[in-house]
PDB file of C-alpha atoms in Angstrom:
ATOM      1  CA  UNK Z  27     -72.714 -31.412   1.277  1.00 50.00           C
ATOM      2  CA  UNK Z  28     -71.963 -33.459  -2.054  1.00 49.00           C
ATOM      3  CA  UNK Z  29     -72.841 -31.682  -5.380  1.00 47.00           C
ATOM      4  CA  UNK Z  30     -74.659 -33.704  -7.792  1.00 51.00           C
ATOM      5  CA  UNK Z  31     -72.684 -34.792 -10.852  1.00 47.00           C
ATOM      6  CA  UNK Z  32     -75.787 -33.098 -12.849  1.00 49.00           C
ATOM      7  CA  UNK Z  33     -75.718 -29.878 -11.024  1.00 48.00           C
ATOM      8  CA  UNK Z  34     -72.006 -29.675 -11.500  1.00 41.00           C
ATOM      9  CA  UNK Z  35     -72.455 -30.163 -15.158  1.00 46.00           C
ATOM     10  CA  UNK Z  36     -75.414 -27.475 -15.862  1.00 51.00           C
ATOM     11  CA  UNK Z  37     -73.054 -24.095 -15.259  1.00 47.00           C
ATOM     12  CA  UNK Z  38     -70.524 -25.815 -17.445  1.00 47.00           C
ATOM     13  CA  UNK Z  39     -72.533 -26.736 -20.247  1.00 46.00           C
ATOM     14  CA  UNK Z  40     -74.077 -23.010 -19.805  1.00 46.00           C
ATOM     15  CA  UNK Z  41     -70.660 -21.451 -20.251  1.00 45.00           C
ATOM     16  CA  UNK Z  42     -69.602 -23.947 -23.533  1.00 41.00           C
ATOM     17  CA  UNK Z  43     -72.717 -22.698 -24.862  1.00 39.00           C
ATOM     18  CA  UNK Z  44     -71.821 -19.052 -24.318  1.00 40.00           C
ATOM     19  CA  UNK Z  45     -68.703 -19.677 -25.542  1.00 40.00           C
ATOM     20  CA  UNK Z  46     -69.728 -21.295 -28.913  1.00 37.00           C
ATOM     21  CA  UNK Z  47     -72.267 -18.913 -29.610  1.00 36.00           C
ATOM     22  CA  UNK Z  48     -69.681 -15.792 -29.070  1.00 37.00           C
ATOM     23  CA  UNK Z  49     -67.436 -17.826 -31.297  1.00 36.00           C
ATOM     24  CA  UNK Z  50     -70.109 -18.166 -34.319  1.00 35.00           C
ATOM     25  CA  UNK Z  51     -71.678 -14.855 -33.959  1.00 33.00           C
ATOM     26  CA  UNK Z  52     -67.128 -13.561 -34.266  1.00 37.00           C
ATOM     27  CA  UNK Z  53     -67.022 -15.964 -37.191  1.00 38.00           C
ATOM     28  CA  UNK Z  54     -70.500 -14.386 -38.763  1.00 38.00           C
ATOM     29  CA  UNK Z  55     -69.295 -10.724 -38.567  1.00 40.00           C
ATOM     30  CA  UNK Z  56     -65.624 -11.735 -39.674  1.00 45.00           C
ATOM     31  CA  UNK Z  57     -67.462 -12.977 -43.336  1.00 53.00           C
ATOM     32  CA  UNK Z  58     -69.501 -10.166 -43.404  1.00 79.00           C
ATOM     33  CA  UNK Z  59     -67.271  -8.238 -42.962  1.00 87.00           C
ATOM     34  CA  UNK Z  60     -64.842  -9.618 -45.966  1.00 91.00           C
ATOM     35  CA  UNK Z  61     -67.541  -9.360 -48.285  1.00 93.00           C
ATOM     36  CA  UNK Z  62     -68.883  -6.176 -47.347  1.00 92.00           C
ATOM     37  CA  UNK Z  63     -65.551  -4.782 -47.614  1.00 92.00           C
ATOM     38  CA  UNK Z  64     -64.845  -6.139 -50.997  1.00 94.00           C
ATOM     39  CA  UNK Z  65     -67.999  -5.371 -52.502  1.00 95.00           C
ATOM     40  CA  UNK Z  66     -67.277  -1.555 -51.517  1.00 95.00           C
ATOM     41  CA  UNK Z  67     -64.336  -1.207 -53.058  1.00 96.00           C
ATOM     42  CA  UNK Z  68     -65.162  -3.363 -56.230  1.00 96.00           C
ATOM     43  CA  UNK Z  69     -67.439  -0.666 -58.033  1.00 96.00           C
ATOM     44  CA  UNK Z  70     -64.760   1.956 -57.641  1.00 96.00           C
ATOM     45  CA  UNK Z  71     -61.880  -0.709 -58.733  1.00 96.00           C
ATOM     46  CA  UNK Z  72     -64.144  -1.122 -62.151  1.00 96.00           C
ATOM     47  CA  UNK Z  73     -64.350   2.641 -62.423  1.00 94.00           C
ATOM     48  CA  UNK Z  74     -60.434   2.625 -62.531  1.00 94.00           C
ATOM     49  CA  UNK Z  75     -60.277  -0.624 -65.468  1.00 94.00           C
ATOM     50  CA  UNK Z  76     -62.801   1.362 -67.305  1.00 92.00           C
ATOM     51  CA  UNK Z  77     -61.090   4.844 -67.715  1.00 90.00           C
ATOM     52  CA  UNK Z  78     -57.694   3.224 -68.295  1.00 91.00           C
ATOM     53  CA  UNK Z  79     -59.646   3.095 -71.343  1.00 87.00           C
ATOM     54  CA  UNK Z  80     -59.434   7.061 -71.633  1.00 83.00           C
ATOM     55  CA  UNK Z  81     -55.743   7.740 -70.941  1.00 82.00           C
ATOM     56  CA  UNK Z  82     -55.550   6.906 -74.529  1.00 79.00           C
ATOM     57  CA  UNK Z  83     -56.589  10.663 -75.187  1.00 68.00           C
ATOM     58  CA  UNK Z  84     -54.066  13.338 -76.603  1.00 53.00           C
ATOM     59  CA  UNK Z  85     -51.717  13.486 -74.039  1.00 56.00           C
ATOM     60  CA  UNK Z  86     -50.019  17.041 -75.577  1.00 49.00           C
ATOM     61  CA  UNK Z  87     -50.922  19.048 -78.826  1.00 45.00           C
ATOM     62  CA  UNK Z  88     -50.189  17.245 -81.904  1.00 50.00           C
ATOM     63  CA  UNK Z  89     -49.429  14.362 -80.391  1.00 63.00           C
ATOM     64  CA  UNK Z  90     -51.081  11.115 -80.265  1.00 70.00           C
ATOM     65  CA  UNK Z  91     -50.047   7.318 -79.174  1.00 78.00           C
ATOM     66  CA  UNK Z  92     -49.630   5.059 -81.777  1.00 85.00           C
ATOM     67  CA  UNK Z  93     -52.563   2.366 -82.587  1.00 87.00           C
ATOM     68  CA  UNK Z  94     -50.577  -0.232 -81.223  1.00 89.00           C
ATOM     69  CA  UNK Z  95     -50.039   1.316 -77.966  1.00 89.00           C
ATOM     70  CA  UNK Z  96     -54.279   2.277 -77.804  1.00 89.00           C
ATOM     71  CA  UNK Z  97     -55.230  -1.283 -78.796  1.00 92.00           C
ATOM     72  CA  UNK Z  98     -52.660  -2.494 -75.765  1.00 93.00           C
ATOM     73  CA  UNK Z  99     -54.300  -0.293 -73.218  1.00 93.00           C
ATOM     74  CA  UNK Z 100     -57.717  -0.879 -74.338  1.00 93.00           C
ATOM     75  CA  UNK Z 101     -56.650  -4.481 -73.805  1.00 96.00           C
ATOM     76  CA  UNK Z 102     -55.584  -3.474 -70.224  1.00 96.00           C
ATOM     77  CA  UNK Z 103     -58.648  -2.285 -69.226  1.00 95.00           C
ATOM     78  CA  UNK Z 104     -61.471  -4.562 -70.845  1.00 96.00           C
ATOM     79  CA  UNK Z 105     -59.440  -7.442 -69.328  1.00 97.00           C
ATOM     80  CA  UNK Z 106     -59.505  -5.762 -65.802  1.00 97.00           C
ATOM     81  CA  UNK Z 107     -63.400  -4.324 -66.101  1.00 97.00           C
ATOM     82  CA  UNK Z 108     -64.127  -7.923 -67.038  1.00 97.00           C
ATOM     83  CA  UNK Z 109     -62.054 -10.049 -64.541  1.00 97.00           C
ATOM     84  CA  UNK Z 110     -63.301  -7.717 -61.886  1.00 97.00           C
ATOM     85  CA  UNK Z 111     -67.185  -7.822 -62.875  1.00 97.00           C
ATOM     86  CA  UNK Z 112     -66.710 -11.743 -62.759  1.00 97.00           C
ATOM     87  CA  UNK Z 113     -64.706 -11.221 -59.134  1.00 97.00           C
ATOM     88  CA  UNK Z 114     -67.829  -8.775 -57.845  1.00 97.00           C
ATOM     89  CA  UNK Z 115     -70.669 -11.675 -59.071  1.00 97.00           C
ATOM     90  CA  UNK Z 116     -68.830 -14.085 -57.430  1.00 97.00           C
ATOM     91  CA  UNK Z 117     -68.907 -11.975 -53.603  1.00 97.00           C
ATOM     92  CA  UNK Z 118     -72.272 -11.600 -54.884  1.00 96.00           C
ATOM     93  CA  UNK Z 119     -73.246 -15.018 -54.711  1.00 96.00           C
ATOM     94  CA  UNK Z 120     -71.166 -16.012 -51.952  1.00 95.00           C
ATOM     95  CA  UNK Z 121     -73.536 -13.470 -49.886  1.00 94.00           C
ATOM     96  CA  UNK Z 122     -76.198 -14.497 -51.071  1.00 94.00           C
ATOM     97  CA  UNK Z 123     -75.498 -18.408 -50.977  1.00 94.00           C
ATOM     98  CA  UNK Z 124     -72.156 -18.878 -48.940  1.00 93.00           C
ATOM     99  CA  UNK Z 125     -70.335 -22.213 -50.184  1.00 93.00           C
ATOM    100  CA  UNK Z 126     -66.577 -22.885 -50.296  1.00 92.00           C
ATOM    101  CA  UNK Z 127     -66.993 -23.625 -54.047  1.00 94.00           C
ATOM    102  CA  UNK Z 128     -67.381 -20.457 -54.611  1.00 94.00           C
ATOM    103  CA  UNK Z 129     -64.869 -18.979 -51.885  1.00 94.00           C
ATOM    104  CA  UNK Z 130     -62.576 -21.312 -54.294  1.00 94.00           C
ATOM    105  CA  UNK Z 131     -63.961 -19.407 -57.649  1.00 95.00           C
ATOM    106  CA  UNK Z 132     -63.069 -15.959 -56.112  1.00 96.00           C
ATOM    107  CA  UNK Z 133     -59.733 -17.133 -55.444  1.00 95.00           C
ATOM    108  CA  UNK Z 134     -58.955 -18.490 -58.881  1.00 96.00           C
ATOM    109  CA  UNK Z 135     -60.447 -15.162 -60.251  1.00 97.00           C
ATOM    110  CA  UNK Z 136     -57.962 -13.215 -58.405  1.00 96.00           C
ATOM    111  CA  UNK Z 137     -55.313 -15.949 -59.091  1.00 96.00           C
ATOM    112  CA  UNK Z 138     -56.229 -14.666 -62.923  1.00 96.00           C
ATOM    113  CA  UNK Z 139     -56.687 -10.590 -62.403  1.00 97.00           C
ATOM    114  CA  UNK Z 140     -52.651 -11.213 -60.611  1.00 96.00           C
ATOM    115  CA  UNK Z 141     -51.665 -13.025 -63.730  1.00 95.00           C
ATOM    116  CA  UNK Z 142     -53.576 -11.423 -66.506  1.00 94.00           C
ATOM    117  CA  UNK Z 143     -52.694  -7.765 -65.773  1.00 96.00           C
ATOM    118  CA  UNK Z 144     -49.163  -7.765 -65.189  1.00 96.00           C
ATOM    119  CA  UNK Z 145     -48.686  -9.366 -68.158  1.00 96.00           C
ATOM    120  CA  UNK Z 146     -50.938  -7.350 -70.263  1.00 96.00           C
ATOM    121  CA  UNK Z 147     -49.049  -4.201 -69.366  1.00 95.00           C
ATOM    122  CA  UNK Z 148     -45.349  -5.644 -69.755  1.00 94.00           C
ATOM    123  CA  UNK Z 149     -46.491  -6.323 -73.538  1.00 94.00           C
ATOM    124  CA  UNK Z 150     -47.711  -3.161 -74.032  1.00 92.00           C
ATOM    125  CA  UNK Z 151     -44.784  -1.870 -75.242  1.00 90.00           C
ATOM    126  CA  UNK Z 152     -46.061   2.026 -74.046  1.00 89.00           C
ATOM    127  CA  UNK Z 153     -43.495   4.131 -75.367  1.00 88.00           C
ATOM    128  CA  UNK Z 154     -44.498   7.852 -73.451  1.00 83.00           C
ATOM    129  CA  UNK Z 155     -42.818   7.683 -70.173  1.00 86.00           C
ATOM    130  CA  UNK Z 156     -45.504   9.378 -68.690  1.00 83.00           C
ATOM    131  CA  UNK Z 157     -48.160   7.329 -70.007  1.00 85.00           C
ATOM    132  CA  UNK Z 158     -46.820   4.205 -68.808  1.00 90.00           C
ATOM    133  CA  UNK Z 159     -46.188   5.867 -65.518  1.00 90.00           C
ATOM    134  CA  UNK Z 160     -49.854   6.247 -65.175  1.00 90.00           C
ATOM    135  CA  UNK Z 161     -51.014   2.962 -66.654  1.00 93.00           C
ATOM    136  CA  UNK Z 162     -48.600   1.256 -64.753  1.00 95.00           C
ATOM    137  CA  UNK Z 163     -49.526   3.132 -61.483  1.00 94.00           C
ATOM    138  CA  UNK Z 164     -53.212   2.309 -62.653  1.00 95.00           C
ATOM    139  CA  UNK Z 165     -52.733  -1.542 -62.827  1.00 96.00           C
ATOM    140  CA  UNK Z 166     -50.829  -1.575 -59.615  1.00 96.00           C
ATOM    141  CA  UNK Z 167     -53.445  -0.168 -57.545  1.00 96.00           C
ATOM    142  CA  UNK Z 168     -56.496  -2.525 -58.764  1.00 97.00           C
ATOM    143  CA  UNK Z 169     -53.757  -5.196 -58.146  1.00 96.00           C
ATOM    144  CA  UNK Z 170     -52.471  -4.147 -54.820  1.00 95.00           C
ATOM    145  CA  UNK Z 171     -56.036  -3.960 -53.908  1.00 96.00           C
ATOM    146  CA  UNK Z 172     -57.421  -7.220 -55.240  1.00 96.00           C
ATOM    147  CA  UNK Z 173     -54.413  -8.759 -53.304  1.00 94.00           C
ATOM    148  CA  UNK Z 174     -55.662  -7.469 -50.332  1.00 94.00           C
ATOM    149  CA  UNK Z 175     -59.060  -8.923 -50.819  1.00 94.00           C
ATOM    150  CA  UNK Z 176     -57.427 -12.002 -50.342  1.00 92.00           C
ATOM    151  CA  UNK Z 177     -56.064 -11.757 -47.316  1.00 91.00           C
ATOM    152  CA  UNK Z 178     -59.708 -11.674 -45.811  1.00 90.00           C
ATOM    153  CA  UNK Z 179     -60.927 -14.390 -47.346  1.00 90.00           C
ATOM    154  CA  UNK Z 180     -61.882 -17.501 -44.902  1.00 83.00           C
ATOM    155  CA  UNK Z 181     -59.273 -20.515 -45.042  1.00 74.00           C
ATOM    156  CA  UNK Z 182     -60.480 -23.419 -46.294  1.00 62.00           C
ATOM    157  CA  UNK Z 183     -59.169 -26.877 -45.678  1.00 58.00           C
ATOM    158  CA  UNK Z 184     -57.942 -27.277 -48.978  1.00 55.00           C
ATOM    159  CA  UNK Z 185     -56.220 -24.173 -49.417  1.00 50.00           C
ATOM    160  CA  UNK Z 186     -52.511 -24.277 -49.695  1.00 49.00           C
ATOM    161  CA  UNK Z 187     -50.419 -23.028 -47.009  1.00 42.00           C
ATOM    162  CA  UNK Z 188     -48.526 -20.577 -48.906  1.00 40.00           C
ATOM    163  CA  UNK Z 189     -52.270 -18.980 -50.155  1.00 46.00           C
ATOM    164  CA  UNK Z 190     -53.309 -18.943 -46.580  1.00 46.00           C
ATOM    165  CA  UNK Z 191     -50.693 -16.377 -45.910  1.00 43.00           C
ATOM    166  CA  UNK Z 192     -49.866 -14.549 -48.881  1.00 47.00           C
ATOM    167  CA  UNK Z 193     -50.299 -10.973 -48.165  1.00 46.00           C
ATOM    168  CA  UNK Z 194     -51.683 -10.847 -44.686  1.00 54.00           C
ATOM    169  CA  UNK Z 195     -50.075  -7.435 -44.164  1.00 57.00           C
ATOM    170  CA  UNK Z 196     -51.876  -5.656 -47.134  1.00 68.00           C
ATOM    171  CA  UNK Z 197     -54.133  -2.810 -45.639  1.00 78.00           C
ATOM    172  CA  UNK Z 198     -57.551  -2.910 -47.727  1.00 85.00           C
ATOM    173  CA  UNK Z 199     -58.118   0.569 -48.487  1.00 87.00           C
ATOM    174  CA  UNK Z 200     -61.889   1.853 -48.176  1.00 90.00           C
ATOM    175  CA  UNK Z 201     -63.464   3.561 -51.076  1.00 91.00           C
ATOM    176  CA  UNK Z 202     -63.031   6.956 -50.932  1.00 92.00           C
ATOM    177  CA  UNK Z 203     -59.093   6.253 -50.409  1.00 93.00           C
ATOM    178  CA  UNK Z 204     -59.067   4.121 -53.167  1.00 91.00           C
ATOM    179  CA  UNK Z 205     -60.602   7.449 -55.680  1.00 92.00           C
ATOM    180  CA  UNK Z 206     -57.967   9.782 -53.564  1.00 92.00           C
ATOM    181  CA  UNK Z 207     -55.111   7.281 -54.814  1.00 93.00           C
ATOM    182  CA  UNK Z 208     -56.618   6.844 -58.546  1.00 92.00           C
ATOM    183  CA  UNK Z 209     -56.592  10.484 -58.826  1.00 90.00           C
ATOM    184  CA  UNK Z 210     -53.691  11.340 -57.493  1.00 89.00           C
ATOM    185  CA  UNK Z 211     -51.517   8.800 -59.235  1.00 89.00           C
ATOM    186  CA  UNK Z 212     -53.297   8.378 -62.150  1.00 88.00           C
ATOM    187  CA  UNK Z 213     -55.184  11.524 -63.180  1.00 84.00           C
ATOM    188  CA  UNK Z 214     -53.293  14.320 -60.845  1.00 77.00           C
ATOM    189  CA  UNK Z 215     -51.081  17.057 -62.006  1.00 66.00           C
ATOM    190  CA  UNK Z 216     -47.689  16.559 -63.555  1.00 63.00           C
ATOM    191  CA  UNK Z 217     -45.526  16.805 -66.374  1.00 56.00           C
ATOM    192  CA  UNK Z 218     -47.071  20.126 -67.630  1.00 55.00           C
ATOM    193  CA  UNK Z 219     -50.367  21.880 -68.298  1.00 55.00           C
ATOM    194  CA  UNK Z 220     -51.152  20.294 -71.376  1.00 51.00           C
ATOM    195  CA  UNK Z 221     -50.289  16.662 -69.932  1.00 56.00           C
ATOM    196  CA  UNK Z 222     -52.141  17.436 -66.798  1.00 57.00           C
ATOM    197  CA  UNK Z 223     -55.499  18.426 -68.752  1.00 61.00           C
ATOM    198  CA  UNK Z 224     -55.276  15.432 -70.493  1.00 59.00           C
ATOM    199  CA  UNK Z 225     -55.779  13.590 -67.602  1.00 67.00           C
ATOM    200  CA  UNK Z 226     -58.223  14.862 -65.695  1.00 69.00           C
ATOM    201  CA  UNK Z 227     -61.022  13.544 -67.519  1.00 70.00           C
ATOM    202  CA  UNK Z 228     -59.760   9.615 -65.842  1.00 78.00           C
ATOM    203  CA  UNK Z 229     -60.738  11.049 -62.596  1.00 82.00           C
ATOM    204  CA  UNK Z 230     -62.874   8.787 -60.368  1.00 87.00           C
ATOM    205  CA  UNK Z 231     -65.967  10.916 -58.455  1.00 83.00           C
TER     206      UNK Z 231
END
């Protein structure tokens, strides 16, 4: 008994089917999930920018940063509140309205937070050693972070090779990691009582 060319061809077009549907419903939960991910972990990382801002406080009795140093780190951290309020609107609108101008914005936005911040805190100048332990430590993290944002982010065709794989190792680290770090680094105990109580109040809750 001969099979019919058309009877042949119905199981086979059933299982392409199955096969592209499994494939867009993997691609649908894989940008989800880089969005959802990001835009978890973006709220706390503009919590951090922020109370850079307050490590500017009296760090032991009597003694105080100079202006130049406070203007530097203020610097530090209204750059990184407002590169990373412009990164978060961006995820925003790619969710909302997905479009690989934008995937392109969020990459040049990062591009700018990896640029912007490193050099930011290498003029500072900060002359405490403990201070720019903490600032530095501070910076690093958002950066680290951000970096591994981009390692989720869907490859577009016009995307340069060494961007498609810069970083693909980075771990993203969820939210409540990403406060246990800030605190710990940043705002934890060390270098005396007086130090220490100083810089508690940077704490992210």
């Amino acid at each position: 008994m001969k099979l019919s060319t058309t009877s042949l061809s119905r199981p086979i077009s059933k299982m392409v089917l199955a096969i592209v549907l499994s494939i867009s419903l993997l691609a649908t939960g894989c940008s989800s999930q880089w969005i959802s991910i990001a835009l978890a972990d973006l709220p706390v990382l503009t919590s951090m920018a922020l109370n850079i801002g307050t490590l500017i406080t009296t760090l032991e009795s009597g003694k105080q940063i100079s202006s130049a140093e406070a203007t530097a780190i203020q610097s530090i951290s209204a750059q990184a509140s407002r590169d990373l309020n412009l990164l978060a609107a961006l995820y925003n609108d790619y969710k909302a309205n997905p479009s690989a101008n934008t995937i392109q914005k969020i990459q040049s936005v990062i591009a700018d937070i990896n640029q912007n911040l490193p050099s930011l805190l290498q003029s500072a100048h900060i002359n405490d050693p403990i201070l720019s332990a903490r600032v530095t430590a501070g910076v690093n993290l958002i950066l680290t972070t951000v970096a591994s944002f981009a390692t989720l982010i869907p490859q577009t065709p016009g995307m340069p090779t060494a961007q498609k794989h810069a970083g693909q190792n980075l771990p993203v680290p969820q939210a409540s990691e990403l406060k246990k770090q800030w605190n710990q680094q940043v705002c934890g105990a060390g270098g005396g009582e007086a130090i220490s109580s100083a810089f508690s109040s940077c704490a992210v809750r």
